[in-house]
Amino acid sequence: MKRWGVITGIVALLLVLAVFKLLDQRGVLGDHYESADGLIQEIALRSSGEKLKPEENRPYEGDLLLVNGDHPVRAEGTQPDVTELYGHPELTGRASLMDSGIRLSRRVALKFVVMLDAAAEDGVSHFLISSGYRDKLEQSRLYKEKGADYALPAGYSEHHLGLALDIGSTEGQMGEADEGKWLERNAARYGFVLRYPADKTDVTGISFEPWHFRYVGLPHSVLMQKNELVLEEYLDLLQQKKAISTTIGGSKYEVCYYGPDDLSELRVPKNRDYALSGDNRGGLILTVYP
Ligand SMILES: [Zn+2]
């Protein structure tokens, strides 16, 4: 009897381990994240520090700009460091380029390369960049070609920012390929988000695009992924909460929102690194780094 008990125990333990392994492979356990990473913690007060009067166009510049059918890009929204990728292996890493005219923010391309190096360590390396920064002429051509479900009219596409790129796999459709699955699970760790997920088409107004990734930076990408928010929803949440904090890999970030009516209350920390980004709706987001 005793021996049967031991055998039953071992079988049960193996079953539990197998289920955990399966969940882990599917990313249900959060992949490489710690379980507390990206949880939203409300904080009572927005950052203290010195008062700062933002320039008038500041709400229309930065990594968190919302660009969609209701919010066109203003000229100052395009990243100042948009550059051609062709002939610059330091900006493309292991990825192939669909054509030699592809452009992207240099800063974002460097972060993209770090991400692809991590993918290669997991054995995923057949990436193909098919589009990056687009000017209005290219966008209007594409809009005519693809239609409203997959493209936005000139002026209303994130591709005008230099922060978004379309990534394919040389091994098949992105929705099926390892490259697509790896990015969907891991891109947030590197500051990128899958901008048009399958279950958010009613919010984004755009069909599922497993190839379109947008740089928003940390901690925002992890907050969005962990809490299953697209940019529209994330900015609404910040606007409502005003101040939140979160932890990623043991480091604490603070995020504060200032609406168009309270920009005069903006205060930035004296002794900590921070970034300011507009939301393209007249508001500003202050990110205080660990
Ligand atoms: Zn795209």
Coordinates of N, CA, C and O and ligand atoms in Angstrom, one line a residue, residues 134 159 165-166 196 209 211-212, ligand 1:
R134 N 7.0 56.5 -42.5 CA 6.4 56.8 -43.8 C 6.0 58.3 -43.8 O 5.5 58.8 -42.8
H159 N 3.0 55.4 -38.4 CA 4.2 55.3 -39.2 C 4.8 56.7 -39.4 O 6.0 56.8 -39.7
L165 N 7.0 50.1 -36.5 CA 7.5 49.4 -37.7 C 6.7 48.1 -37.9 O 6.1 47.6 -37.0
D166 N 6.7 47.7 -39.2 CA 6.1 46.4 -39.5 C 7.2 45.4 -39.7 O 8.1 45.6 -40.4
Y196 N -2.0 46.6 -32.5 CA -3.3 46.3 -32.9 C -3.7 44.8 -32.7 O -3.7 44.0 -33.6
E209 N -3.2 43.2 -36.5 CA -1.9 43.3 -37.3 C -0.8 42.7 -36.5 O -0.1 43.4 -35.8
W211 N 2.0 42.1 -37.3 CA 3.3 42.6 -37.7 C 3.7 44.0 -37.3 O 4.8 44.5 -37.4
H212 N 2.6 44.7 -36.7 CA 2.9 46.2 -36.4 C 3.2 46.4 -35.0 O 2.4 46.1 -34.1
Ligands
ZN1 ZN 2.2 49.2 -39.6

